Amino acid sequence: MYRRKSERWVKHIDFMVVDFIALQISFILSYWIRIGNPNPYGEQIYLNIAVILTLIDVLVAIFFESFKNVTKRGYYNEFAMMVKHVCLVLLFLSFYLFSVQAGADYSRIIVYLTGAFYIVLGYIFRLFWKKCLKNRKKEKGKRSLLIITTRSLSVSTICNIQNNNYEQFGIEGLVLTDEDATGESIAGVKVVSDIPHILEYTSGKWIDEVLFNLPEDMPYPEKLADSFYEMGIVVHTKIAGFPERGGKKQFVERMGGYTVLTTSINYSSLRQSFLKRSMDILGGIVGCLLTGILILFVGPAIYIQSPGPIFFSQVRVGRNGKRFHMYKFRSMYLDAEERKKELMEKNRISDGRMFKLDWDPRIIGSKELPDGTLKKGIGNFIREWSLDEFPQFFNVLKGDMSLVGTRPPTVDEWEKYELHHRARLAVKPGITGLWQISGRSKITDFEEVVQLDMQYINQWSIGLDIKILLKTVGAVFGKDGSM
């Protein structure tokens, strides 16, 4: 799917916490040695510097990528990175104290001692945490990995990944390129398919990443790899005369004990992922507060015209096939899902991969008068102003969704997807997206929706998210029906 670098910041938070503990212990020890009191937080000026130190430490870790390849660094490289990290923290702390003209209020000895202790404790704590991760490496991971190799290389490939599984992959299965051994177990991993049926297998399973480990004299299966790219699956290829993949993001990294070429639709750095999630959390908090206010007005209006729950919950398919409950203000009658089958013939999206009607009689208050005039109700008002979307800010806070992304399909819509449609689920679904601001009410071709979603995934940046959010606000207040 979308390059997993966008997910690594979650793992790096563990190391940030480890560094935080080492930093605070270092600060306490330095204060104790200099002042003779083990509680620096009891004095306001040192409580302030403890907070500033923590903020600087986090920012240095993010913007200077202190934890990039942290699980793969050796003892010397880890120590060198720790020294660099601490020096940067002290440099920015000194700049801060100079800027606020507060340097004279603090003991320089405490600052220097904190730096020295931090280098030692931080280094020890990082090595300890990496050892803990190594001890857990055999547990089933969050990302599913399919291994494609030959019979002769199968055992060594599986053992290599399992023994160096810092990425915490869950090995979904094995496919042999030189024979059909479906159903057989090799080194504890089941052979799940042969090459002729592999696409059929992956279309019914959620495979996040694929590893090709093939002999140098074996031709690279370009058509198969292209099919995986089309599905949004991240492809790793053990380096041995690999081809260039035009239009895809490629970079060399370590995976297990192999040096591989990784190809994906796109990827984001730790810094970009942190900023996007920070935007989601901030926007989610604000959105949930606004939702609380809207309940006071929208709730009674819904209940009066259609007694029943105010909120509507529906299972949607999110990133990498994860199913979750998406929440909305209920804008339709309680029997809307049952009546959907009756209205399928009027669906503007002919292939059934989305559901759009010119006029939906299931909307609360919507009526067709005897003279053929269509009367709108409270449900139409809620939908036209996108008020029904506000409870999704709770999904954003939970992490099921993002402020900006691709719209999550229903389960029955997803079941109709072809292989290349699956790539639109390579990112976390969003409340809004490029498709929505392009005039969703006017688009009736699902392939055009997929094209817009893929354009968003390929061109993603924080700036693009901000641009889409601003255009979303304009679309809602413009009431042009595009939202």
XYZ file of C-alpha atoms in Angstrom, residues 36-398:
363
model
C 21.331 18.937 46.539
C 17.597 18.473 45.961
C 16.197 15.556 43.894
C 13.081 17.502 42.862
C 13.835 20.147 40.199
C 10.139 20.410 39.337
C 9.385 22.083 42.645
C 11.123 25.261 41.475
C 9.199 27.114 38.757
C 12.165 28.158 36.626
C 13.509 24.603 36.462
C 10.047 23.207 35.810
C 9.906 25.565 32.832
C 13.266 24.411 31.510
C 12.206 20.762 31.892
C 9.201 21.446 29.653
C 11.290 23.391 27.125
C 13.909 20.622 27.077
C 11.224 18.049 26.309
C 9.738 20.114 23.473
C 13.173 20.737 21.965
C 14.021 17.053 22.296
C 10.867 16.021 20.408
C 11.366 18.623 17.668
C 15.007 17.629 17.144
C 13.968 13.969 16.910
C 11.357 14.796 14.273
C 13.072 17.378 12.100
C 16.546 15.822 12.219
C 15.186 12.254 11.969
C 17.110 11.005 14.989
C 15.333 7.643 14.847
C 15.690 6.932 11.147
C 16.807 3.284 10.825
C 17.238 3.230 14.602
C 16.650 -0.530 14.872
C 19.300 -1.225 12.249
C 22.132 0.906 13.633
C 25.171 -0.735 15.232
C 26.708 0.222 18.587
C 29.081 2.852 17.180
C 26.529 4.478 14.866
C 23.971 4.567 17.668
C 26.421 6.296 20.006
C 27.386 8.801 17.296
C 23.700 9.541 16.624
C 23.041 9.953 20.354
C 25.886 12.471 20.672
C 24.609 14.389 17.644
C 21.076 14.398 19.039
C 22.140 15.696 22.468
C 24.393 18.383 20.950
C 21.502 19.658 18.849
C 19.198 19.691 21.877
C 21.729 21.702 23.913
C 22.364 24.038 20.981
C 18.680 24.887 20.603
C 18.254 25.160 24.371
C 21.127 27.678 24.496
C 19.539 29.612 21.628
C 16.234 29.655 23.499
C 17.804 30.887 26.746
C 19.687 33.581 24.826
C 16.528 34.682 23.005
C 14.460 35.076 26.185
C 17.453 36.552 28.030
C 17.027 34.050 30.839
C 20.411 32.328 30.701
C 21.572 33.934 33.918
C 18.637 32.417 35.840
C 19.813 28.843 35.279
C 22.883 26.954 36.366
C 25.133 26.187 33.390
C 26.554 23.219 35.289
C 23.071 21.650 35.427
C 22.682 22.116 31.670
C 26.092 20.602 30.902
C 25.625 17.718 33.335
C 22.200 17.012 31.873
C 23.768 16.740 28.422
C 26.512 14.390 29.655
C 24.104 12.146 31.558
C 21.672 12.198 28.650
C 24.296 10.876 26.228
C 25.109 7.952 28.511
C 21.592 7.108 29.703
C 19.998 7.743 26.326
C 22.480 5.411 24.663
C 21.925 2.676 27.261
C 18.129 3.052 27.161
C 18.042 2.899 23.351
C 20.131 -0.281 23.309
C 17.881 -1.787 25.974
C 14.725 -0.931 24.035
C 16.147 -2.343 20.812
C 16.881 -5.545 22.674
C 13.286 -5.633 23.886
C 12.075 -5.197 20.301
C 14.376 -7.966 19.165
C 12.926 -10.292 21.793
C 9.449 -9.556 20.426
C 10.423 -9.847 16.760
C 8.879 -13.288 16.329
C 5.411 -12.080 17.255
C 2.932 -11.615 14.428
C 3.189 -8.057 13.126
C 0.638 -5.492 12.088
C 1.648 -5.490 8.401
C 1.146 -8.620 6.367
C 4.041 -9.763 4.175
C 3.876 -12.214 1.275
C 7.184 -13.834 0.304
C 7.754 -14.815 -3.327
C 10.837 -16.930 -3.893
C 12.062 -20.300 -5.119
C 12.142 -23.652 -3.366
C 15.931 -23.481 -2.855
C 15.782 -19.991 -1.310
C 12.550 -20.410 0.670
C 13.940 -21.613 4.015
C 16.790 -19.076 4.138
C 14.426 -16.236 3.165
C 11.871 -17.085 5.847
C 14.539 -17.490 8.538
C 16.205 -14.224 7.496
C 12.969 -12.272 7.868
C 11.991 -13.960 11.135
C 15.419 -13.476 12.707
C 15.625 -9.805 11.715
C 11.964 -8.858 11.952
C 12.363 -5.407 13.503
C 9.558 -4.164 11.246
C 7.251 -6.657 13.026
C 5.883 -8.173 9.823
C 3.305 -10.900 9.994
C 4.289 -13.355 7.269
C 1.004 -13.992 5.474
C 2.351 -16.832 3.358
C 4.801 -18.085 0.787
C 4.621 -18.456 -2.999
C 7.139 -20.522 -4.951
C 7.944 -19.423 -8.483
C 9.428 -22.717 -9.672
C 6.745 -25.183 -8.574
C 3.217 -25.530 -7.220
C 3.449 -26.457 -3.548
C 0.151 -24.919 -2.430
C -0.875 -26.193 0.988
C 2.617 -27.295 1.957
C 4.333 -25.789 5.001
C 7.959 -24.655 4.703
C 9.843 -23.541 7.839
C 6.490 -23.030 9.552
C 5.072 -20.830 6.773
C 2.274 -22.082 4.548
C 2.574 -21.990 0.752
C -0.662 -20.134 -0.061
C -0.659 -20.103 -3.855
C 1.266 -20.706 -7.030
C 2.237 -18.004 -9.526
C -0.718 -18.490 -11.954
C -3.236 -17.998 -9.107
C -1.403 -15.449 -6.976
C -3.490 -12.442 -8.083
C -6.656 -14.354 -7.316
C -5.283 -15.058 -3.838
C -4.174 -11.472 -3.116
C -7.490 -10.050 -4.351
C -9.236 -12.021 -1.618
C -6.705 -11.194 1.100
C -5.229 -7.963 2.406
C -1.532 -8.080 1.615
C 0.327 -4.937 2.672
C 3.777 -5.741 1.302
C 5.481 -8.302 -0.940
C 9.118 -9.446 -0.934
C 10.682 -10.841 -4.119
C 13.821 -12.884 -3.425
C 14.741 -14.558 -6.704
C 17.965 -16.029 -8.119
C 20.002 -13.637 -10.266
C 19.528 -15.789 -13.352
C 15.726 -15.754 -13.055
C 13.858 -13.040 -15.031
C 12.137 -10.407 -12.928
C 8.323 -10.876 -13.074
C 7.497 -7.356 -14.235
C 3.843 -8.007 -15.098
C 3.197 -9.506 -11.675
C 4.974 -6.621 -9.934
C 2.929 -4.131 -12.007
C -0.259 -5.855 -10.845
C 0.838 -5.440 -7.229
C 1.586 -1.733 -7.811
C -1.844 -1.351 -9.371
C -3.372 -2.790 -6.201
C -1.328 -0.387 -4.084
C 0.849 -3.099 -2.529
C 4.387 -2.111 -1.500
C 6.941 -4.260 -3.331
C 10.427 -5.087 -2.018
C 12.919 -6.650 -4.403
C 16.212 -8.120 -3.269
C 18.775 -6.178 -5.259
C 20.039 -8.215 -8.177
C 19.605 -6.433 -11.476
C 16.207 -4.870 -10.800
C 14.404 -2.728 -13.424
C 13.424 0.931 -13.084
C 9.741 1.500 -12.350
C 8.641 4.712 -13.999
C 6.287 6.902 -12.010
C 6.824 4.977 -8.758
C 8.818 5.881 -5.646
C 11.918 3.732 -5.256
C 14.626 3.623 -2.634
C 17.110 1.154 -1.215
C 16.764 -0.025 2.395
C 17.407 -2.961 4.668
C 14.696 -5.560 5.195
C 15.470 -8.503 7.407
C 19.030 -9.357 6.445
C 18.616 -8.238 2.829
C 19.338 -5.054 0.969
C 16.197 -4.476 -1.085
C 14.763 -2.013 -3.550
C 11.399 -0.849 -2.255
C 8.798 0.400 -4.725
C 5.492 1.999 -3.749
C 2.950 4.498 -4.953
C 4.350 7.197 -2.683
C 5.782 7.614 0.794
C 5.977 10.190 3.534
C 8.787 11.003 5.915
C 8.567 10.858 9.694
C 8.286 14.645 9.759
C 5.434 14.727 7.232
C 3.547 11.936 9.002
C 3.917 13.675 12.366
C 2.580 16.931 10.942
C -0.370 15.182 9.273
C -1.321 13.335 12.443
C -0.914 16.529 14.477
C -3.297 18.283 12.087
C -5.731 15.395 12.478
C -5.617 15.520 16.271
C -6.049 19.293 16.387
C -8.789 19.245 13.762
C -10.442 16.271 15.463
C -10.598 18.058 18.808
C -12.080 21.213 17.263
C -14.484 19.148 15.167
C -15.693 17.137 18.163
C -16.374 20.358 20.084
C -18.391 21.699 17.146
C -20.216 18.376 16.919
C -21.205 18.721 20.575
C -22.710 22.124 19.831
C -24.505 20.868 16.720
C -26.138 18.041 18.693
C -28.166 20.656 20.587
C -29.788 21.846 17.352
C -29.514 18.998 14.853
C -30.462 16.249 17.317
C -33.994 17.478 18.128
C -34.636 18.362 14.462
C -33.800 14.800 13.408
C -35.796 13.167 16.196
C -38.935 15.227 15.634
C -39.218 14.245 11.961
C -37.858 10.701 12.333
C -37.929 9.312 15.900
C -34.936 7.122 16.559
C -31.160 7.398 16.978
C -29.572 10.750 16.172
C -26.363 9.125 14.978
C -25.884 6.650 12.160
C -23.100 4.070 12.266
C -21.989 2.069 9.243
C -19.146 -0.368 8.653
C -16.697 1.026 6.103
C -13.484 -0.327 4.613
C -10.467 1.816 5.470
C -6.749 1.749 4.982
C -5.291 -1.622 4.021
C -8.749 -3.195 4.277
C -9.302 -2.361 7.950
C -13.008 -2.260 8.703
C -14.306 0.335 11.123
C -17.541 1.993 12.171
C -17.951 5.412 10.580
C -20.279 7.833 12.345
C -22.652 10.425 10.928
C -25.651 12.469 11.963
C -28.593 10.481 10.658
C -30.036 12.262 7.631
C -32.106 9.313 6.359
C -35.047 7.319 7.631
C -34.337 4.205 9.682
C -35.169 1.846 6.817
C -32.753 3.543 4.388
C -30.463 0.531 4.040
C -33.348 -1.819 3.250
C -34.771 0.576 0.657
C -31.355 0.955 -0.985
C -31.816 -2.354 -2.810
C -35.080 -1.118 -4.305
C -33.393 2.026 -5.618
C -30.286 0.410 -7.143
C -31.721 0.687 -10.663
C -31.757 4.481 -10.269
C -28.127 4.569 -9.139
C -26.170 7.142 -11.152
C -23.011 5.010 -10.794
C -23.945 2.144 -13.072
C -21.302 -0.337 -11.895
C -22.544 -0.263 -8.288
C -19.135 0.636 -6.819
C -20.728 3.798 -5.397
C -24.322 4.830 -4.763
C -25.643 8.190 -5.982
C -29.209 9.296 -6.726
C -30.487 12.496 -8.337
C -33.256 12.525 -5.739
C -33.186 10.226 -2.731
C -36.616 9.572 -1.133
C -34.918 8.012 1.902
C -33.740 11.424 3.148
C -35.645 12.669 6.200
C -38.391 15.116 5.170
C -37.844 14.564 1.442
C -41.160 14.131 -0.397
C -42.554 14.031 -3.885
C -45.780 16.086 -3.978
C -48.802 15.028 -6.064
C -47.901 17.563 -8.759
C -44.424 16.026 -9.114
C -42.659 18.774 -7.178
C -39.803 17.579 -4.986
C -39.916 18.921 -1.432
C -36.706 18.992 0.595
C -36.583 18.320 4.322
C -34.264 18.582 7.298
C -32.201 15.682 5.956
C -31.459 17.592 2.755
C -30.392 20.625 4.785
C -28.071 18.483 6.899
C -26.490 16.931 3.798
C -26.197 20.115 1.737
C -24.316 21.832 4.559
C -22.302 18.637 5.269
C -23.487 18.670 8.882
C -23.889 14.890 8.722
C -20.105 14.553 8.390
C -19.222 16.191 11.728
C -19.362 13.034 13.908
C -16.549 11.667 11.716
C -14.184 13.946 13.610
C -14.448 11.291 16.326
C -13.191 8.754 13.767
C -10.298 11.124 13.053
C -9.366 11.310 16.734
C -9.543 7.510 17.004
